[in-house]
Coordinates of C-alpha atoms in Angstrom, one line a residue:
Chain O
M1 CA -1.4 31.5 -5.5
K2 CA -3.1 32.7 -2.6
D3 CA -0.2 32.9 -0.3
S4 CA -2.0 34.4 3.0
K5 CA -4.2 31.5 3.2
Y6 CA -1.7 28.9 2.2
M7 CA 1.2 29.9 4.5
A8 CA -0.6 28.4 7.4
T9 CA -0.5 24.6 7.8
G10 CA -2.9 22.4 6.1
E11 CA -5.4 20.5 8.0
W12 CA -3.4 17.4 8.3
L13 CA -0.6 19.0 10.1
R14 CA -3.0 20.7 12.8
G15 CA -1.9 18.0 15.2
E16 CA -5.5 17.3 16.2
G17 CA -7.5 14.2 16.0
P18 CA -7.3 10.7 17.7
E19 CA -3.8 9.4 18.7
S20 CA -2.3 12.5 17.4
D21 CA 0.9 12.4 19.4
I22 CA 2.0 9.5 17.4
V23 CA -0.2 9.5 14.2
I24 CA 0.5 12.7 12.3
S25 CA -2.1 12.1 9.4
S26 CA -4.2 9.5 7.9
R27 CA -4.1 9.4 4.0
L28 CA -6.2 7.6 1.4
R29 CA -5.6 7.7 -2.3
L30 CA -7.8 6.3 -5.2
A31 CA -6.4 5.6 -8.6
R32 CA -8.7 6.0 -11.4
N33 CA -8.6 6.1 -15.0
V34 CA -10.9 7.6 -18.0
A35 CA -12.3 4.8 -20.4
G36 CA -11.4 5.3 -23.7
F37 CA -8.0 6.9 -23.4
K38 CA -4.5 5.1 -23.1
F39 CA -2.7 5.2 -20.0
L40 CA -0.3 8.3 -19.5
Y41 CA 2.9 6.3 -20.2
R42 CA 1.5 5.6 -23.8
A43 CA -0.9 8.7 -24.4
S44 CA 0.2 11.3 -26.7
S45 CA 0.4 15.0 -25.8
D46 CA -2.9 15.6 -27.5
E47 CA -4.7 12.8 -25.4
R48 CA -3.0 14.2 -22.2
S49 CA -4.4 17.4 -22.9
R50 CA -7.8 16.1 -23.6
I51 CA -7.8 14.0 -20.5
N52 CA -6.5 17.0 -18.5
A53 CA -9.4 19.2 -19.9
L54 CA -12.0 16.7 -19.4
L55 CA -11.3 15.8 -16.0
C56 CA -10.7 19.4 -14.8
E57 CA -14.0 20.3 -16.3
N58 CA -15.8 17.3 -14.4
I59 CA -14.2 18.1 -11.1
R60 CA -15.6 21.4 -11.3
K61 CA -19.2 20.2 -12.5
A62 CA -19.3 17.5 -9.9
G63 CA -19.2 20.1 -7.3
V64 CA -17.0 18.0 -5.0
A65 CA -16.2 21.1 -2.7
D66 CA -17.0 24.7 -2.4
D67 CA -13.7 26.3 -2.1
M68 CA -11.6 24.3 -4.7
I69 CA -8.6 25.8 -6.0
Y70 CA -7.1 24.7 -9.5
Y71 CA -3.5 24.8 -10.2
D72 CA -2.5 24.3 -13.8
L73 CA 0.9 22.5 -13.1
E74 CA 2.3 23.3 -16.5
S75 CA 2.3 26.9 -16.1
V76 CA 3.3 27.1 -12.3
N77 CA 7.0 27.3 -11.6
A78 CA 9.3 24.8 -9.9
I79 CA 9.3 26.3 -6.4
E80 CA 5.5 26.5 -6.4
R81 CA 5.3 22.9 -7.2
S82 CA 7.9 22.0 -4.6
Y83 CA 5.9 23.9 -2.4
L84 CA 2.7 21.8 -3.1
V85 CA 4.9 18.7 -2.8
E86 CA 6.0 19.7 0.8
R87 CA 2.4 20.3 1.8
H88 CA 1.6 16.7 0.4
L89 CA -0.9 18.1 -2.0
I90 CA 0.9 16.5 -5.1
S91 CA 3.4 13.8 -5.5
R92 CA 6.9 14.5 -6.3
E93 CA 6.3 12.5 -9.6
L94 CA 3.5 14.9 -10.5
A95 CA 5.7 17.9 -9.8
D96 CA 8.6 16.6 -11.8
S97 CA 6.8 15.2 -15.0
R98 CA 6.0 17.4 -17.9
G99 CA 2.9 18.2 -20.1
P100 CA -0.5 19.0 -19.2
R101 CA -1.4 18.2 -15.6
S102 CA -3.2 19.9 -12.8
V103 CA -4.3 19.6 -9.3
A104 CA -7.5 20.6 -7.3
V105 CA -7.3 21.4 -3.9
G106 CA -10.2 21.9 -1.6
R107 CA -11.6 21.6 2.0
D108 CA -8.8 23.1 4.2
E109 CA -6.1 21.1 2.1
S110 CA -7.6 17.6 3.1
L111 CA -8.7 16.9 -0.5
S112 CA -6.6 17.1 -3.5
I113 CA -7.4 15.8 -6.9
M114 CA -4.4 15.2 -9.1
V115 CA -4.9 15.0 -12.8
N116 CA -2.4 13.2 -15.2
E117 CA -0.2 11.7 -12.5
E118 CA 0.6 8.3 -12.9
D119 CA -3.2 7.5 -13.6
H120 CA -5.4 9.9 -15.1
L121 CA -7.0 10.8 -11.8
R122 CA -5.6 10.4 -8.1
I123 CA -8.0 11.3 -5.5
Q124 CA -6.3 11.9 -2.2
V125 CA -7.7 12.7 1.4
L126 CA -5.6 13.6 4.0
Q127 CA -6.5 14.2 7.7
S128 CA -4.8 14.9 10.8
G129 CA -4.8 12.1 13.5
F130 CA -5.8 8.7 13.1
R131 CA -9.0 9.0 11.3
L132 CA -9.2 6.7 8.2
R133 CA -12.8 5.7 8.4
E134 CA -13.6 9.6 8.2
A135 CA -11.2 9.9 5.4
L136 CA -12.9 6.9 3.4
Q137 CA -16.4 8.5 3.6
C138 CA -15.1 11.8 2.4
M139 CA -13.0 10.1 -0.5
N140 CA -15.9 7.8 -1.5
E141 CA -18.3 10.8 -1.8
V142 CA -15.8 12.6 -4.1
D143 CA -15.4 9.3 -6.1
D144 CA -19.2 8.7 -6.4
K145 CA -19.8 12.3 -7.6
L146 CA -17.3 11.9 -10.2
S147 CA -17.9 8.6 -11.3
V148 CA -21.7 9.7 -12.2
L149 CA -19.9 12.3 -14.7
V150 CA -16.8 10.4 -16.0
D151 CA -16.7 6.8 -17.4
Y152 CA -14.0 5.1 -15.5
A153 CA -11.8 2.3 -17.0
F154 CA -13.3 -0.9 -15.0
S155 CA -13.4 -4.4 -15.4
P156 CA -15.7 -6.8 -13.6
Q157 CA -12.5 -9.1 -12.8
Y158 CA -9.8 -6.7 -12.4
G159 CA -11.6 -3.7 -10.8
Y160 CA -10.5 -0.3 -11.6
L161 CA -7.9 -0.5 -14.3
T162 CA -4.5 1.2 -13.6
A163 CA -1.4 1.9 -15.4
C164 CA 0.6 0.0 -12.8
P165 CA -0.7 -3.3 -11.5
T166 CA 0.4 -2.6 -8.3
N167 CA -2.8 -0.4 -7.9
V168 CA -5.2 -2.5 -9.8
G169 CA -8.7 -3.5 -8.2
T170 CA -9.8 -1.1 -5.6
G171 CA -7.2 1.4 -6.6
I172 CA -6.8 2.3 -3.0
R173 CA -3.8 3.2 -1.0
V174 CA -4.1 3.6 2.6
S175 CA -1.2 5.3 4.3
V176 CA -0.7 6.4 8.0
M177 CA 2.1 8.8 8.9
L178 CA 3.5 8.0 12.4
H179 CA 6.3 9.5 14.5
L180 CA 8.2 7.0 16.3
P181 CA 11.3 8.5 17.9
A182 CA 11.3 6.3 20.9
L183 CA 11.3 3.0 18.9
E184 CA 13.9 4.7 16.6
W185 CA 16.0 5.6 19.5
T186 CA 15.8 2.2 21.1
K187 CA 16.6 0.7 17.9
Q188 CA 13.4 -1.5 17.8
L189 CA 12.0 -0.1 14.7
R190 CA 13.5 -2.8 12.3
K191 CA 11.7 -5.5 14.4
V192 CA 8.3 -3.6 14.2
F193 CA 8.9 -2.9 10.2
K194 CA 9.8 -6.7 9.9
A195 CA 6.4 -7.7 11.3
V196 CA 4.6 -5.0 9.3
N197 CA 6.0 -6.5 6.2
K198 CA 4.8 -10.1 7.2
M199 CA 1.4 -8.3 7.2
N200 CA 1.8 -7.5 3.5
L201 CA 2.2 -3.7 4.5
A202 CA 4.8 -1.4 3.4
V203 CA 6.7 1.2 5.4
R204 CA 7.8 4.3 3.5
G205 CA 9.6 7.6 4.4
L206 CA 7.9 10.9 5.1
Y207 CA 7.2 11.6 1.2
G208 CA 6.2 8.4 0.1
E209 CA 7.6 5.8 -2.4
G210 CA 11.4 5.8 -2.7
T211 CA 11.8 8.4 0.0
Q212 CA 14.1 8.3 3.1
A213 CA 12.8 8.5 6.4
S214 CA 13.4 11.8 8.3
G215 CA 12.5 13.3 11.5
D216 CA 11.5 9.7 12.7
F217 CA 8.5 9.9 10.6
Y218 CA 7.3 6.7 9.0
Q219 CA 4.1 5.9 6.7
V220 CA 2.7 2.6 6.8
S221 CA 0.5 1.5 3.8
N222 CA -1.2 -1.3 2.2
Q223 CA 0.3 -3.3 -0.9
V224 CA -2.6 -5.5 -2.0
T225 CA -5.2 -3.4 -3.8
L226 CA -7.0 -6.5 -5.5
G227 CA -8.9 -9.2 -4.1
K228 CA -9.8 -7.6 -0.9
T229 CA -12.6 -4.9 -0.2
E230 CA -11.7 -1.3 0.8
E231 CA -12.9 -2.2 4.2
E232 CA -10.8 -5.2 4.7
I233 CA -7.6 -3.3 3.5
I234 CA -8.1 -0.3 5.8
S235 CA -8.9 -2.7 8.7
T236 CA -5.7 -4.5 8.2
V237 CA -3.7 -1.1 8.3
E238 CA -6.0 0.2 11.1
S239 CA -5.1 -3.0 13.3
V240 CA -1.3 -3.0 12.6
V241 CA -1.0 0.8 13.3
K242 CA -2.8 0.4 16.5
Q243 CA -0.1 -2.2 17.6
I244 CA 2.7 0.0 16.4
I245 CA 1.1 2.9 18.6
R246 CA 1.0 0.6 21.5
Y247 CA 4.9 -0.3 21.4
E248 CA 6.0 3.3 20.9
R249 CA 3.9 4.4 23.9
Q250 CA 5.5 1.6 25.9
V251 CA 9.0 2.7 24.9
R252 CA 8.1 6.2 25.8
Q253 CA 6.8 5.1 29.2
A254 CA 9.8 2.9 29.8
L255 CA 12.3 6.0 28.9
V256 CA 10.7 7.9 31.1
T257 CA 10.8 5.4 34.1
D258 CA 14.2 4.2 33.3
S259 CA 16.3 7.2 31.7
R260 CA 14.2 10.2 32.4
T261 CA 17.3 12.4 32.7
S262 CA 19.0 11.6 29.3
L263 CA 15.4 11.9 27.6
E264 CA 15.0 15.4 29.0
D265 CA 18.6 16.1 28.1
R266 CA 17.8 14.8 24.4
V267 CA 14.6 17.1 24.2
W268 CA 16.1 20.0 25.6
R269 CA 19.4 20.0 24.0
A270 CA 17.4 19.8 20.6
Y271 CA 15.5 22.8 21.7
G272 CA 18.5 24.7 22.6
M273 CA 20.1 24.1 19.2
L274 CA 17.0 25.1 17.3
K275 CA 17.0 28.3 19.5
S276 CA 20.5 29.0 19.0
A277 CA 21.9 27.5 15.8
R278 CA 23.1 30.1 13.0
V279 CA 23.1 27.4 10.2
I280 CA 21.1 24.5 9.9
S281 CA 20.0 22.0 7.3
S282 CA 16.6 20.8 6.6
D283 CA 17.7 17.2 7.6
E284 CA 19.1 18.4 11.1
T285 CA 15.9 20.7 11.3
M286 CA 13.7 17.8 11.1
D287 CA 15.7 15.4 13.6
L288 CA 15.7 18.2 16.4
L289 CA 12.2 19.1 15.8
S290 CA 11.4 15.2 16.1
S291 CA 13.0 15.2 19.7
V292 CA 11.0 18.4 20.6
R293 CA 7.8 17.0 19.3
M294 CA 8.1 14.0 21.5
G295 CA 9.1 16.0 24.5
V296 CA 6.2 18.4 24.2
N297 CA 3.6 15.3 23.8
M298 CA 5.3 13.7 26.8
G299 CA 5.0 16.7 28.8
L300 CA 8.7 17.2 29.4
I301 CA 9.0 20.8 27.7
G302 CA 6.4 23.4 28.1
E303 CA 8.4 26.3 26.4
V304 CA 6.9 25.6 23.0
S305 CA 3.5 24.5 21.7
I306 CA 2.7 21.4 19.6
E307 CA 1.3 23.8 16.7
T308 CA 4.4 25.8 16.7
V309 CA 6.5 22.5 16.3
N310 CA 4.1 21.3 13.6
E311 CA 4.1 24.6 11.9
L312 CA 8.0 24.7 11.9
F313 CA 8.4 21.2 10.2
I314 CA 6.4 22.5 7.3
Q315 CA 7.7 25.9 7.1
T316 CA 11.3 25.1 7.3
Q317 CA 11.1 23.1 4.1
P318 CA 13.3 24.5 1.1
A319 CA 10.3 25.6 -1.1
H320 CA 8.4 27.0 2.0
L321 CA 11.4 29.2 3.0
Q322 CA 12.1 30.4 -0.5
K323 CA 8.3 31.3 -0.9
R324 CA 8.5 33.0 2.1
E325 CA 11.4 35.2 1.3
G326 CA 9.9 35.5 -2.2
R327 CA 12.8 34.6 -4.3
E328 CA 15.2 31.6 -5.0
I329 CA 18.1 31.1 -2.4
D330 CA 20.9 28.6 -2.8
T331 CA 21.2 25.8 -0.4
T332 CA 24.2 27.7 1.9
M333 CA 22.1 30.7 2.2
R334 CA 18.9 28.8 2.7
D335 CA 20.6 27.3 5.8
A336 CA 21.2 30.4 7.3
T337 CA 17.7 31.6 6.4
R338 CA 16.1 28.7 8.0
A339 CA 18.0 29.2 11.4
R340 CA 17.1 32.7 11.5
F341 CA 13.4 32.0 10.8
I342 CA 13.3 29.0 13.5
R343 CA 15.0 31.3 16.1
S344 CA 12.3 34.2 15.4
R345 CA 9.6 31.7 15.7
L346 CA 11.0 30.1 19.1
S347 CA 11.8 33.6 20.5
N348 CA 8.2 34.9 20.9
Chain Y
M1 CA 39.8 -3.6 -0.9
L2 CA 40.7 -3.0 -4.5
C3 CA 38.4 -3.2 -7.4
E4 CA 38.4 -6.8 -8.9
I5 CA 38.4 -5.5 -12.5
C6 CA 40.9 -2.8 -12.7
K7 CA 42.6 -3.9 -9.6
K8 CA 43.7 -0.3 -9.0
R9 CA 41.0 1.9 -7.7
K10 CA 39.3 1.1 -4.2
A11 CA 36.1 -1.0 -4.6
T12 CA 33.0 0.9 -3.6
V13 CA 30.2 -1.1 -5.0
R14 CA 29.4 -4.6 -4.1
V15 CA 27.4 -6.5 -6.8
N16 CA 25.5 -9.4 -5.7
E17 CA 25.0 -11.6 -8.9
I18 CA 22.8 -14.6 -9.0
Q19 CA 24.1 -17.2 -11.2
K20 CA 22.1 -19.5 -13.4
D21 CA 22.2 -22.3 -10.8
G22 CA 20.9 -20.1 -8.3
T23 CA 23.9 -19.6 -6.2
H24 CA 24.9 -16.0 -5.6
K25 CA 28.4 -14.4 -6.4
Q26 CA 29.6 -11.3 -4.8
I27 CA 32.0 -9.0 -6.8
H28 CA 33.7 -5.8 -5.6
L29 CA 34.1 -3.0 -7.9
C30 CA 35.0 0.7 -8.2
D31 CA 32.4 3.3 -9.5
E32 CA 33.9 3.3 -12.8
C33 CA 34.0 -0.4 -13.3
A34 CA 30.5 -0.8 -11.9
K35 CA 29.4 1.5 -14.6
Q36 CA 30.9 -0.3 -17.4
Y37 CA 29.8 -3.8 -15.9
G38 CA 26.6 -2.5 -16.3
V39 CA 25.5 -1.6 -12.5
S40 CA 23.9 1.8 -12.6
L41 CA 24.2 3.5 -9.4
K42 CA 21.1 5.7 -9.8
F43 CA 18.2 4.1 -10.9
S44 CA 14.6 5.5 -11.0
F45 CA 11.8 4.0 -9.3
N46 CA 10.0 2.9 -12.5
E47 CA 13.1 1.2 -13.6
L48 CA 13.5 -0.6 -10.1
L49 CA 9.8 -1.7 -10.5
G50 CA 10.3 -2.8 -13.8
N51 CA 13.2 -5.2 -12.6
L52 CA 11.2 -6.3 -9.6
I53 CA 8.2 -7.3 -11.9
G54 CA 10.6 -8.9 -14.5
S55 CA 12.1 -10.9 -11.5
Q56 CA 8.6 -11.9 -10.3
L57 CA 7.9 -13.3 -13.6
G58 CA 10.7 -15.9 -13.7
K59 CA 11.0 -17.8 -17.2
P60 CA 9.5 -15.9 -20.1
R61 CA 6.3 -17.4 -21.3
K62 CA 5.2 -17.3 -24.8
G63 CA 3.5 -14.3 -25.9
G64 CA 6.2 -12.0 -25.0
K65 CA 6.1 -10.4 -28.5
R66 CA 2.5 -9.7 -28.9
K67 CA 1.4 -6.2 -29.2
C68 CA -1.7 -4.4 -28.0
P69 CA -3.9 -3.5 -30.7
E70 CA -4.9 -0.4 -29.0
C71 CA -1.7 1.0 -27.6
G72 CA 1.1 -0.9 -29.2
L73 CA 2.6 -2.1 -26.1
T74 CA 4.4 -5.4 -26.1
F75 CA 4.8 -7.4 -22.9
E76 CA 8.5 -6.9 -23.0
E77 CA 8.0 -3.2 -22.9
F78 CA 5.9 -3.5 -20.1
K79 CA 8.5 -5.3 -18.1
S80 CA 11.1 -2.9 -18.5
A81 CA 9.0 0.4 -18.0
G82 CA 6.8 -1.4 -15.1
R83 CA 3.6 0.5 -16.7
L84 CA 0.8 -0.5 -18.9
G85 CA -0.2 1.1 -22.0
C86 CA -3.9 1.1 -21.8
P87 CA -7.0 -0.5 -20.1
R88 CA -7.0 -3.2 -22.7
D89 CA -3.5 -4.3 -21.9
Y90 CA -5.2 -6.4 -19.0
E91 CA -7.1 -8.6 -21.3
V92 CA -4.3 -8.6 -24.2
F93 CA -1.6 -9.6 -21.8
K94 CA -3.9 -11.7 -19.7
R95 CA -1.8 -15.0 -19.8
N96 CA 1.2 -13.2 -18.7
L97 CA -0.4 -10.7 -16.2
D98 CA -2.5 -13.2 -14.2
P99 CA 0.4 -15.1 -12.6
L100 CA 2.0 -11.7 -11.9
L101 CA -1.1 -10.3 -10.3
E102 CA -1.5 -13.5 -8.4
K103 CA 2.0 -13.0 -7.0
I104 CA 2.1 -9.4 -5.9
Q105 CA -1.8 -9.0 -5.2
G106 CA -2.7 -12.3 -3.7
G107 CA -6.1 -12.4 -5.6
L108 CA -7.5 -12.1 -9.1
Q109 CA -11.1 -11.1 -8.4
H110 CA -12.1 -7.5 -7.7
V111 CA -14.3 -7.6 -4.6
G112 CA -14.3 -3.9 -3.9
K113 CA -16.5 -0.8 -4.9
V114 CA -17.8 -0.5 -8.5
P115 CA -18.3 2.8 -10.4
A116 CA -21.8 4.4 -9.6
N117 CA -22.8 4.4 -13.3
L118 CA -22.1 0.8 -14.0
G119 CA -25.2 -1.5 -15.1
E120 CA -27.5 -2.2 -12.3
K121 CA -27.2 -6.1 -12.9
L122 CA -23.3 -5.9 -12.9
Q123 CA -23.1 -3.7 -9.9
R124 CA -25.5 -5.9 -7.7
R125 CA -23.3 -9.0 -8.8
Q126 CA -20.3 -6.9 -7.5
E127 CA -22.1 -5.9 -4.5
V128 CA -22.9 -9.4 -3.6
N129 CA -19.1 -10.4 -4.1
R130 CA -18.1 -7.6 -1.9
L131 CA -20.5 -8.3 0.9
Q132 CA -19.6 -12.0 0.9
R133 CA -16.2 -11.1 1.8
E134 CA -17.4 -8.7 4.5
L135 CA -19.7 -11.6 5.8
E136 CA -16.5 -13.9 6.0
L137 CA -14.6 -11.3 7.9
A138 CA -17.4 -10.7 10.2
V139 CA -17.7 -14.4 11.0
S140 CA -14.1 -14.5 11.4
R141 CA -14.1 -11.9 14.0
E142 CA -17.0 -13.2 15.8
E143 CA -19.3 -10.1 15.0
Y144 CA -22.4 -12.3 14.6
E145 CA -25.0 -9.5 14.6
R146 CA -23.0 -7.7 11.8
A147 CA -22.8 -11.1 9.9
A148 CA -26.6 -11.9 10.3
E149 CA -27.4 -8.3 8.9
L150 CA -24.8 -9.0 6.0
R151 CA -26.5 -12.2 5.3
D152 CA -30.0 -10.7 5.1
T153 CA -28.6 -8.1 2.6
I154 CA -27.2 -10.6 0.5
Q155 CA -30.2 -12.6 0.3
K156 CA -32.2 -9.5 -0.5
L157 CA -29.9 -8.4 -3.2
R158 CA -29.9 -11.9 -4.9
E159 CA -33.8 -12.1 -4.7
E160 CA -34.0 -8.8 -6.5

């Protein structure tokens, strides 16, 4: 793996783009399957091999991006696979499964094409800030190029056929990752999420399906994939996210007006802990960084840049730490290594 | 609170059981008895999804034993795994799947994008479907200029 290039943060964590104080990233994912093959759940090992080879070859042929890097996940070790999960380039499911499977990564990590995940093909576009339209354009481009070379399993009635009926139709999953500390602190998230669910959207944790929210990060995504156009699906998510952004801003403003001192105290304490801790878990790091991130974005703390905060979010994850150290480290040692790394990044 | 089965260990699991008549019954169990009772504390996402799908289906319909000639999947297997075996399953299990799709998706007709290499006629038909949806959307948002554009495009496609 090309370490020097990939030790930096991917495009999506650059903290740029519209509304980037609240919207971390915009992510789109398409599920596609190749006609004439079984879905992975029933495919033989030989079929999986053939699908893997066929798709990797055609991704290369399609020339979707110049700088694609291909990982054969069957031969990549567990730390490297977790590292790709932490960077949101592959799903935990793909990392932990077995058999022939791959991922092709390109365009500053904003594009990743997973082969043999739950479906034969999963195209993901991940960009920083609130930029769903741009992401859609990029994803359609890739999908169109591939669909000329590969026969997708498609039905005029049900659209793109997927292994799970929750993805059938457009096969599109739109997720916006939000940083909502103020709503969380004032215990108003439940209310917001109830409204989100009413709109047929789902709220998930940082690493998607079945994961817990940490560091006040939440993903809002669509659930319906059939019977609506891609445009409609994106519009729904977009309008709901706009409302959530508005609420988060309102609460942040109210916090500054009504309880500036305790807000500042929270931000600065978090910074102090990060700067001095000798042992720190991944969860605690996320929580503290979340407070600091909000403090930076609200202009309450100038000691640290948003780039450094964003970088710490990703570099303090277990696989990133171990890759940096170049070896496997057990949890206790890891917490000390993490604390040392954070101190060194915050001292200069 | 003590476990309601062994009455010795501390209850750590609360089971909400839905009775046949639709009423709920709550039972408090310890870890061990919960396991024997058939409550698994750790379940995979697929299992959960399978169960949810099962619960959405309500009473079993006829055709639960039918096998897909292509991949050999039965509908019962789909219900427990939450995954289909091959593209053909959508047709083979249509009678059982359509009600489920209607529940989880709210619609049964794809109106989105179509593959670039699809037959031209079919592609045009799908495109008309898609634009029709967008037209409705534009009207509901009072974007009349956009609606007029869409109407013209649909007209043109139909004449081709």
